C-alpha cells in the first residue's frame, strides 16, 4: 500500500454506541446477553439492526432461513457485491461480543466507507451488504451455522426450518413469530469478510492484536457402542467376563494415545459415556462413548480415523466385547482465502498493529461461505480466550483496531472490484 | 465311620412336600418366589415355618433383629446346642431354592433325627435348633447378612433395625408389622451347619454332587473420585487438559491388570461410573468409579489394595487429575471350619456321593457365624450356577442328597457332643 493513500477511518465512539445499543437486547445484567436464535430478544435485536440498515439507506432482505441482509447498491445492479457481517444470536447467557461485534464492526465500517467516498469523491466499484446469519450458535437449534449453511447450499432449507428446540418449537415457527421467515432473494457475494472475537486465548497469550484465521479445523465425531455380557462381579470367573466398561476404557486410553503419534496437531476427546446397568456389582453389558477427533489437516484426520478403527479392534479383543462405531458428524478441515489472510495482515501492518495467523477450532459462518466465494474470519483478542460466558470481554481499543482493519480490507476489496485475487 | 453304623435316614417325599409348601409363599407363577425381607409374603412364610416348629415340639424364639429359631431342648438345659438352617427371605423375583432349601433340609433332618433316636433308643447328647436368619439377601435392606451379623456381634442392633428400604420403611417397622420384632434370647450354638444351593456352577461343570465351602472370599469395595478441569473439547490444547474420564480409564485398565499379577486368585471389577458433565464436547471435570477387588486370600487382597494405590497415583499423574479413594466395604477373606469340611466330605463319601471343596465368593450367614462357633456351608448343585432368578433350579435328587449329608453331619456332631474338633 503506497504511503500517500487516504484510508477510510472509523469512529471509535460511534462503534461504542453501536455495541452499547445491541447489548441492551437480552441484557442479563452481568455483562452478558441471553439471545438464543429465534427468541423474542433475538427478534428485537434484529429489528434494531433493521432500523440501522434503514438509516444507512440499505435495502433489507430476509431469505428463506431468516438470514437478515442490509444491502447498499450504490455501484449499480451489476457491480460485484462485498459481504461482511456475523451473527446476533447468542448462547444462553452468553457474552455480548461473540457475533454481535462482527455485525457492529460491519455497520461502523460501512458508515466510514460512505463518509470516505463522500469526502474523497472516489466512486465505489462494488456494492456492499451486511449480514446477520440465523442461528450461528447451534445452542437452541442444531446444527450450528444453520443460516450460512443453507445460504451456501450445504443444508436443505426445509430440513433447517423443521429443526426443533427442546420445547418442540421449530425454526419455522419462531422465525414467523419474530417476523424473520422471509422469502427475499439473498445477495450474491463476490467475497466475504467477518470480524470475530477470538475464543482461544492465543492472541492474549502472545500479545498480538489482529489474527486472520488461516485454517479451520476439521472434526470427526463418533458414537462408539460396546456390547459385552452382563454378569455378577462376584462369582463370574475373570476369563468368562465380557466387560463393556473395560472395553470402553481401552478405547478412551487408545484414543488419547493417537495425538502424540499424529504427523500434525490432533486433538482427541471422549466427553460422554453411558454404561448399562451401571451397578457397582454387575459387570457392565453395554457401554457407549462419544468421541471427537479434531485436526487442522484433513490428512491427519483421515489417518486418525484409520487408527481409531485399530484402537477399537484392539479394545474389543482385549475386553472380549463387540464394538460398533457410528459417525455423528464429519466436518472437513480446510483453509480460508490466502488472499484475504494476506489482506488482513497488510491492513493490520498499515495500522501499526501486531498480527499473526491462527487456526479456528470452533465453527464460524465464514467456513460454509468458502463454498460460495473467497472468505476469511479475522479475530481480535478476547480476555482469557473466554466465550459463551457473561464474563467474555474484549477491551474497546481492540474492537476499534479490528474495525479499522475491516474498513481497510473492505476499501481495498472495493478497489480490486471485489476480487481478492487481484490484490 | 464303621460300616456297622445305623444312620438316620431322611424321607425324600417329605422333603419334597416341605419345598412345595414353602414355595407357595410369594409364588411368582414362573417357578420363582418374591419374598424380600420384611414383606407380607416373607412374614407368611415364617408363620408357616413356626407351625412346623410347633408340630415338632420345638420352642420358638425370635430375637431382637427378627431371627426366627425353633429349638429342640431334648438333651437338657446345659447340653451343647447344634444350630442348622438358612434363610427364607428371597431376592425380588428370586428363586425358590436359595435359602429356603437350607431351612427345609434342616426341618427334614431334625424329623429324621427324631425318628432315628426313637427307633434306635439312642439318646441325643445335644440340643438342636433350626434358624431362619433375617435379611440374608440384602436386596431390600443393606447390608446383607443382617440377622446373622447382629447375632454374631458384628453389627449393632439399633443400626440394623434402623435400616430403611427404598420407600423409607425401616427394618423395625416391617418386623413389627409382620410379627417378627422379637425380644427372646437366642440360643448359643456350639456349632453351625448350613445347606445351600451353589450359585457358581462349579458342581454342575465338574459333575460333583456335594461341596463344602472351604474358603470364603474377601472383598474390598471402593469409590474412586477423579477431579480434573471442565473445559471445551474444541479449543483447549491437549497439554492444558485435565480429563477426569481419561483418569478413570487409566484406573479401570490398571485395576484389570492386577489380577494376572496376583499370587493367588484375584477378581477385579469396575461396574459403575459417573461422569460430570458427561457431554460429548466437554472435557469431563469429574468422574467417580465404583470398584471391587475379591480374593480368597487376605494376603492377596492386602497386596491388591497397595497396588491399587499405585494405579491411582499413576492414573492421576498421566491424566493430570486429583484422585480420592474411599472404602465402601471391606470383607475379610477366611476359611470355614476344617473339621466340618472334613465331616461333610466323609458324610458324602459314606453315601457314595462325589464331592469336592469349593470357595464361596458371595456372602452366606455361615460367614458371620464363624465369629460364634465352628461353622460350615455345604452346597448342592444349581443348574447353570444360576441364583437370584426365577429359573434357578436344583433337581430333587440333589436336594435329597444334600439333606442326607446334613442329617449324617448332625448325627455325627451329636455323637461328638457338638464339638467338631472331637470328630
Short mmCIF file of C-alpha atoms in Angstrom, two decimals, chain A residues 43-401:
data_model
loop_
_atom_site.label_atom_id
_atom_site.label_comp_id
_atom_site.label_asym_id
_atom_site.label_seq_id
_atom_site.Cartn_x
_atom_site.Cartn_y
_atom_site.Cartn_z
CA UNK A 43 -36.04 -10.75 17.15
CA UNK A 44 -35.91 -7.37 18.90
CA UNK A 45 -32.16 -7.12 18.32
CA UNK A 46 -32.74 -7.82 14.63
CA UNK A 47 -35.50 -5.16 14.49
CA UNK A 48 -32.97 -2.69 15.91
CA UNK A 49 -30.43 -3.73 13.26
CA UNK A 50 -33.03 -3.21 10.51
CA UNK A 51 -33.52 0.36 11.75
CA UNK A 52 -29.77 0.92 11.41
CA UNK A 53 -29.86 -0.52 7.87
CA UNK A 54 -32.72 1.87 7.06
CA UNK A 55 -30.78 4.85 8.44
CA UNK A 56 -27.93 3.95 6.08
CA UNK A 57 -30.27 3.72 3.11
CA UNK A 58 -29.64 -0.01 2.87
CA UNK A 59 -32.26 -2.25 1.31
CA UNK A 60 -33.37 -5.00 3.70
CA UNK A 61 -33.63 -8.61 2.51
CA UNK A 62 -34.63 -11.63 4.57
CA UNK A 63 -34.10 -15.01 2.93
CA UNK A 64 -35.94 -18.28 3.46
CA UNK A 65 -33.93 -19.36 6.51
CA UNK A 66 -34.14 -15.92 8.13
CA UNK A 67 -30.71 -14.54 7.28
CA UNK A 68 -31.02 -10.75 7.51
CA UNK A 69 -29.21 -8.58 4.95
CA UNK A 70 -28.75 -4.82 4.62
CA UNK A 71 -27.71 -4.09 1.02
CA UNK A 72 -26.10 -0.94 -0.31
CA UNK A 73 -26.46 -0.98 -4.09
CA UNK A 74 -24.53 2.15 -4.81
CA UNK A 75 -22.38 0.80 -7.62
CA UNK A 76 -25.19 -0.30 -9.90
CA UNK A 77 -27.10 -3.58 -10.16
CA UNK A 78 -24.32 -5.48 -11.97
CA UNK A 79 -21.42 -4.48 -9.70
CA UNK A 80 -19.76 -7.19 -7.57
CA UNK A 81 -21.00 -7.37 -4.00
CA UNK A 82 -18.78 -7.47 -0.94
CA UNK A 83 -20.43 -9.16 2.04
CA UNK A 84 -19.46 -8.61 5.68
CA UNK A 85 -21.15 -9.38 8.99
CA UNK A 86 -21.56 -12.08 11.59
CA UNK A 87 -24.49 -13.09 13.85
CA UNK A 88 -26.68 -11.55 16.56
CA UNK A 89 -27.83 -14.79 18.18
CA UNK A 90 -26.03 -15.75 21.38
CA UNK A 91 -25.52 -18.78 23.58
CA UNK A 92 -27.93 -18.99 26.52
CA UNK A 93 -26.50 -16.47 29.00
CA UNK A 94 -23.65 -15.86 26.60
CA UNK A 95 -21.30 -12.95 26.05
CA UNK A 96 -22.05 -9.62 24.36
CA UNK A 97 -19.15 -9.72 21.88
CA UNK A 98 -19.44 -13.16 20.26
CA UNK A 99 -21.15 -12.48 16.90
CA UNK A 100 -22.55 -9.05 17.72
CA UNK A 101 -19.10 -7.46 17.40
CA UNK A 102 -18.78 -8.62 13.79
CA UNK A 103 -22.14 -7.10 12.86
CA UNK A 104 -21.45 -3.80 14.67
CA UNK A 105 -17.96 -3.57 13.15
CA UNK A 106 -19.55 -4.03 9.71
CA UNK A 107 -22.11 -1.28 10.39
CA UNK A 108 -19.39 1.09 11.51
CA UNK A 109 -17.12 0.17 8.61
CA UNK A 110 -19.89 0.82 6.08
CA UNK A 111 -20.57 4.18 7.75
CA UNK A 112 -16.87 5.01 7.46
CA UNK A 113 -16.75 3.91 3.84
CA UNK A 114 -19.71 6.09 2.98
CA UNK A 115 -18.05 9.07 4.64
CA UNK A 116 -14.79 8.28 2.86
CA UNK A 117 -16.35 8.13 -0.57
CA UNK A 118 -18.31 11.32 0.11
CA UNK A 119 -15.20 13.14 1.34
CA UNK A 120 -12.76 11.97 -1.33
CA UNK A 121 -15.07 11.85 -4.29
CA UNK A 122 -13.91 8.31 -5.01
CA UNK A 123 -16.60 6.15 -6.62
CA UNK A 124 -17.40 2.79 -5.07
CA UNK A 125 -16.73 -0.03 -7.52
CA UNK A 126 -18.68 -2.65 -5.57
CA UNK A 127 -21.97 -2.96 -3.79
CA UNK A 128 -21.84 -3.88 -0.10
CA UNK A 129 -24.04 -5.90 2.16
CA UNK A 130 -24.08 -6.60 5.86
CA UNK A 131 -25.40 -9.97 7.03
CA UNK A 132 -26.77 -11.22 10.33
CA UNK A 133 -26.69 -15.03 9.94
CA UNK A 134 -29.50 -17.04 11.53
CA UNK A 135 -28.60 -19.50 14.37
CA UNK A 136 -24.83 -19.47 14.23
CA UNK A 137 -24.52 -20.78 17.79
CA UNK A 138 -26.41 -24.04 17.49
CA UNK A 139 -27.40 -23.73 21.13
CA UNK A 140 -31.16 -23.65 20.64
CA UNK A 141 -31.26 -25.39 17.25
CA UNK A 142 -28.85 -27.95 15.88
CA UNK A 143 -26.84 -27.90 13.72
CA UNK A 144 -24.96 -24.68 14.30
CA UNK A 145 -24.13 -22.39 11.33
CA UNK A 146 -27.69 -23.06 10.18
CA UNK A 147 -28.31 -19.88 8.20
CA UNK A 148 -24.94 -19.71 6.46
CA UNK A 149 -25.07 -23.44 5.66
CA UNK A 150 -28.44 -23.06 3.93
CA UNK A 151 -27.12 -19.93 2.14
CA UNK A 152 -24.09 -21.93 0.96
CA UNK A 153 -26.20 -24.85 -0.26
CA UNK A 154 -24.77 -27.21 2.36
CA UNK A 155 -28.07 -27.69 4.19
CA UNK A 156 -31.59 -28.23 2.86
CA UNK A 157 -33.92 -25.32 3.61
CA UNK A 158 -36.92 -27.44 4.66
CA UNK A 159 -34.71 -29.54 6.91
CA UNK A 160 -33.29 -26.41 8.53
CA UNK A 161 -36.75 -24.87 9.06
CA UNK A 162 -38.04 -28.08 10.64
CA UNK A 163 -35.33 -28.19 13.38
CA UNK A 164 -36.93 -28.03 16.82
CA UNK A 165 -35.73 -26.75 20.16
CA UNK A 166 -36.03 -28.71 23.42
CA UNK A 167 -39.60 -27.48 23.88
CA UNK A 168 -40.64 -28.65 20.40
CA UNK A 169 -40.76 -25.21 18.77
CA UNK A 170 -39.46 -25.27 15.20
CA UNK A 171 -37.17 -22.78 13.49
CA UNK A 172 -40.03 -22.05 11.07
CA UNK A 173 -42.47 -21.23 13.91
CA UNK A 174 -40.05 -18.98 15.73
CA UNK A 175 -38.92 -17.14 12.60
CA UNK A 176 -42.57 -16.49 11.71
CA UNK A 177 -43.37 -15.35 15.25
CA UNK A 178 -40.48 -12.87 15.33
CA UNK A 179 -41.03 -11.65 11.76
CA UNK A 180 -37.97 -13.24 10.14
CA UNK A 181 -39.44 -16.01 7.99
CA UNK A 182 -38.50 -14.31 4.72
CA UNK A 183 -38.71 -15.07 1.03
CA UNK A 184 -36.33 -12.48 -0.42
CA UNK A 185 -33.53 -13.46 -2.77
CA UNK A 186 -30.28 -13.08 -0.84
CA UNK A 187 -27.38 -11.12 -2.34
CA UNK A 188 -24.70 -12.97 -4.32
CA UNK A 189 -21.35 -12.04 -2.77
CA UNK A 190 -18.03 -11.93 -4.57
CA UNK A 191 -16.19 -12.13 -1.28
CA UNK A 192 -16.92 -12.36 2.45
CA UNK A 193 -15.09 -10.87 5.46
CA UNK A 194 -16.12 -11.46 9.07
CA UNK A 195 -14.71 -9.95 12.26
CA UNK A 196 -14.99 -12.01 15.44
CA UNK A 197 -13.59 -12.12 18.96
CA UNK A 198 -11.08 -14.95 19.43
CA UNK A 199 -12.33 -17.76 21.63
CA UNK A 200 -9.00 -19.49 22.10
CA UNK A 201 -6.74 -17.12 24.03
CA UNK A 202 -3.78 -17.25 21.64
CA UNK A 203 -3.83 -13.51 20.88
CA UNK A 204 -3.92 -12.59 24.55
CA UNK A 205 -1.12 -15.04 25.39
CA UNK A 206 1.11 -13.85 22.58
CA UNK A 207 0.23 -10.15 22.93
CA UNK A 208 -0.82 -9.84 19.29
CA UNK A 209 -3.67 -7.59 18.19
CA UNK A 210 -5.05 -8.99 14.94
CA UNK A 211 -5.26 -12.52 13.62
CA UNK A 212 -6.83 -13.74 10.40
CA UNK A 213 -7.82 -17.37 10.65
CA UNK A 214 -5.67 -19.29 8.23
CA UNK A 215 -7.05 -22.77 8.80
CA UNK A 216 -10.25 -24.18 10.17
CA UNK A 217 -10.06 -27.48 11.91
CA UNK A 218 -12.00 -30.50 10.82
CA UNK A 219 -13.71 -32.79 13.24
CA UNK A 220 -14.88 -36.37 13.27
CA UNK A 221 -17.47 -37.01 15.96
CA UNK A 222 -18.40 -40.61 16.58
CA UNK A 223 -20.56 -42.76 18.82
CA UNK A 224 -18.87 -45.99 19.87
CA UNK A 225 -21.03 -48.77 21.27
CA UNK A 226 -19.52 -51.72 23.18
CA UNK A 227 -21.53 -54.87 23.86
CA UNK A 228 -20.32 -57.35 26.44
CA UNK A 229 -22.20 -59.65 28.79
CA UNK A 230 -23.99 -58.54 31.94
CA UNK A 231 -22.99 -60.84 34.82
CA UNK A 232 -22.36 -60.59 38.55
CA UNK A 233 -18.95 -59.26 39.59
CA UNK A 234 -18.71 -61.80 42.41
CA UNK A 235 -18.85 -65.32 41.03
CA UNK A 236 -18.06 -64.78 37.34
CA UNK A 237 -14.52 -66.03 36.62
CA UNK A 238 -12.33 -63.33 35.09
CA UNK A 239 -11.84 -65.35 31.90
CA UNK A 240 -15.63 -65.53 31.41
CA UNK A 241 -16.14 -61.78 31.63
CA UNK A 242 -17.04 -59.59 28.70
CA UNK A 243 -16.80 -56.20 30.32
CA UNK A 244 -18.14 -53.37 28.16
CA UNK A 245 -16.76 -50.69 30.51
CA UNK A 246 -13.30 -52.24 30.36
CA UNK A 247 -13.56 -52.17 26.57
CA UNK A 248 -14.58 -48.51 26.78
CA UNK A 249 -11.56 -47.78 28.99
CA UNK A 250 -9.21 -49.34 26.40
CA UNK A 251 -10.85 -47.16 23.74
CA UNK A 252 -10.51 -43.99 25.83
CA UNK A 253 -6.81 -44.55 26.54
CA UNK A 254 -6.20 -45.72 22.96
CA UNK A 255 -7.76 -42.55 21.57
CA UNK A 256 -5.65 -40.42 23.90
CA UNK A 257 -2.51 -42.08 22.55
CA UNK A 258 -3.30 -41.03 18.95
CA UNK A 259 -2.43 -37.35 19.39
CA UNK A 260 1.29 -37.73 20.14
CA UNK A 261 1.67 -40.12 17.17
CA UNK A 262 0.00 -37.82 14.61
CA UNK A 263 2.01 -36.04 11.90
CA UNK A 264 0.37 -32.69 12.73
CA UNK A 265 -1.80 -31.39 15.54
CA UNK A 266 -4.58 -33.74 16.58
CA UNK A 267 -6.95 -33.07 19.46
CA UNK A 268 -8.85 -36.05 20.84
CA UNK A 269 -11.52 -36.36 23.46
CA UNK A 270 -14.13 -38.65 24.95
CA UNK A 271 -16.58 -36.43 26.80
CA UNK A 272 -19.55 -38.70 27.40
CA UNK A 273 -20.02 -42.30 28.49
CA UNK A 274 -23.19 -44.29 29.11
CA UNK A 275 -23.00 -47.63 30.90
CA UNK A 276 -25.71 -50.29 31.36
CA UNK A 277 -26.70 -51.31 34.01
CA UNK A 278 -24.04 -49.18 35.75
CA UNK A 279 -24.27 -51.03 39.05
CA UNK A 280 -21.24 -51.49 41.32
CA UNK A 281 -21.58 -55.28 41.49
CA UNK A 282 -22.52 -56.05 37.90
CA UNK A 283 -20.09 -56.50 35.02
CA UNK A 284 -21.33 -53.89 32.53
CA UNK A 285 -23.06 -55.38 29.49
CA UNK A 286 -23.24 -52.19 27.45
CA UNK A 287 -21.20 -49.01 27.15
CA UNK A 288 -21.47 -46.11 24.74
CA UNK A 289 -18.76 -43.49 24.20
CA UNK A 290 -18.95 -40.16 22.39
CA UNK A 291 -15.55 -39.29 20.97
CA UNK A 292 -14.16 -36.41 18.92
CA UNK A 293 -11.08 -36.15 16.73
CA UNK A 294 -10.07 -32.65 15.62
CA UNK A 295 -7.24 -31.50 13.39
CA UNK A 296 -6.40 -28.61 11.08
CA UNK A 297 -5.24 -31.09 8.42
CA UNK A 298 -7.53 -33.47 6.58
CA UNK A 299 -4.68 -35.94 6.10
CA UNK A 300 -4.27 -36.17 9.87
CA UNK A 301 -8.00 -36.68 10.40
CA UNK A 302 -8.03 -39.43 7.80
CA UNK A 303 -5.03 -41.10 9.46
CA UNK A 304 -6.70 -40.78 12.87
CA UNK A 305 -9.91 -42.33 11.62
CA UNK A 306 -7.99 -45.35 10.32
CA UNK A 307 -6.04 -45.63 13.59
CA UNK A 308 -9.28 -45.37 15.58
CA UNK A 309 -10.52 -48.49 13.82
CA UNK A 310 -7.41 -50.31 15.06
CA UNK A 311 -7.93 -48.98 18.59
CA UNK A 312 -11.49 -50.35 18.54
CA UNK A 313 -10.40 -53.75 17.24
CA UNK A 314 -7.73 -53.96 19.91
CA UNK A 315 -10.11 -52.91 22.69
CA UNK A 316 -12.73 -55.40 21.50
CA UNK A 317 -10.23 -58.24 21.51
CA UNK A 318 -8.76 -57.38 24.93
CA UNK A 319 -12.12 -56.94 26.67
CA UNK A 320 -13.94 -59.68 24.78
CA UNK A 321 -16.67 -57.35 23.60
CA UNK A 322 -18.27 -56.36 20.30
CA UNK A 323 -17.74 -52.81 19.06
CA UNK A 324 -19.84 -50.71 16.74
CA UNK A 325 -18.92 -47.23 15.53
CA UNK A 326 -21.32 -44.68 14.12
CA UNK A 327 -20.39 -41.30 12.65
CA UNK A 328 -22.31 -38.40 14.14
CA UNK A 329 -20.63 -35.52 12.39
CA UNK A 330 -17.80 -35.11 9.94
CA UNK A 331 -16.54 -31.58 9.35
CA UNK A 332 -13.74 -31.25 6.85
CA UNK A 333 -10.64 -29.26 7.71
CA UNK A 334 -9.59 -26.54 5.32
CA UNK A 335 -8.13 -23.11 4.67
CA UNK A 336 -9.59 -19.66 4.42
CA UNK A 337 -8.74 -17.48 1.43
CA UNK A 338 -4.98 -16.92 1.33
CA UNK A 339 -5.50 -13.57 -0.44
CA UNK A 340 -7.85 -12.38 2.28
CA UNK A 341 -5.45 -13.57 5.02
CA UNK A 342 -2.69 -11.52 3.41
CA UNK A 343 -5.04 -8.55 3.03
CA UNK A 344 -5.86 -8.71 6.76
CA UNK A 345 -2.15 -8.87 7.61
CA UNK A 346 -1.32 -5.93 5.32
CA UNK A 347 -4.20 -3.90 6.73
CA UNK A 348 -3.02 -4.57 10.29
CA UNK A 349 0.57 -3.67 9.37
CA UNK A 350 -0.51 -0.43 7.72
CA UNK A 351 -2.20 0.45 11.01
CA UNK A 352 0.90 -0.45 13.06
CA UNK A 353 -0.92 -3.37 14.67
CA UNK A 354 0.84 -6.61 15.58
CA UNK A 355 -0.60 -9.66 13.91
CA UNK A 356 -0.32 -13.39 13.46
CA UNK A 357 -2.19 -16.14 11.70
CA UNK A 358 -4.14 -18.57 13.82
CA UNK A 359 -6.43 -21.58 13.36
CA UNK A 360 -10.03 -21.79 14.40
CA UNK A 361 -11.25 -24.97 16.00
CA UNK A 362 -14.81 -23.83 16.56
CA UNK A 363 -17.19 -23.21 13.67
CA UNK A 364 -17.75 -19.81 12.05
CA UNK A 365 -20.14 -18.71 9.30
CA UNK A 366 -17.06 -17.92 7.22
CA UNK A 367 -16.48 -21.66 6.80
CA UNK A 368 -19.65 -22.56 4.85
CA UNK A 369 -19.15 -19.24 2.98
CA UNK A 370 -15.99 -20.72 1.43
CA UNK A 371 -18.38 -22.79 -0.72
CA UNK A 372 -19.69 -19.52 -2.18
CA UNK A 373 -16.73 -17.13 -2.50
CA UNK A 374 -13.29 -16.26 -1.08
CA UNK A 375 -13.84 -15.75 2.63
CA UNK A 376 -11.99 -15.04 5.81
CA UNK A 377 -12.67 -14.54 9.51
CA UNK A 378 -10.41 -12.09 11.34
CA UNK A 379 -10.06 -12.24 15.11
CA UNK A 380 -9.46 -9.66 17.81
CA UNK A 381 -8.44 -10.72 21.35
CA UNK A 382 -10.90 -11.93 23.98
CA UNK A 383 -9.64 -11.83 27.56
CA UNK A 384 -8.70 -15.32 28.75
CA UNK A 385 -9.97 -16.71 25.44
CA UNK A 386 -13.36 -16.93 27.12
CA UNK A 387 -16.54 -17.11 25.03
CA UNK A 388 -20.06 -18.38 25.66
CA UNK A 389 -19.98 -16.81 29.10
CA UNK A 390 -21.18 -13.45 30.50
CA UNK A 391 -17.60 -12.63 31.56
CA UNK A 392 -16.47 -12.73 27.90
CA UNK A 393 -14.71 -9.39 27.35
CA UNK A 394 -12.73 -7.51 24.73
CA UNK A 395 -11.31 -4.02 25.55
CA UNK A 396 -12.81 -1.29 23.39
CA UNK A 397 -9.41 -0.49 21.90
CA UNK A 398 -9.23 -3.96 20.40
CA UNK A 399 -12.73 -3.55 18.97
CA UNK A 400 -11.61 -0.29 17.34
CA UNK A 401 -8.43 -1.89 15.98
#
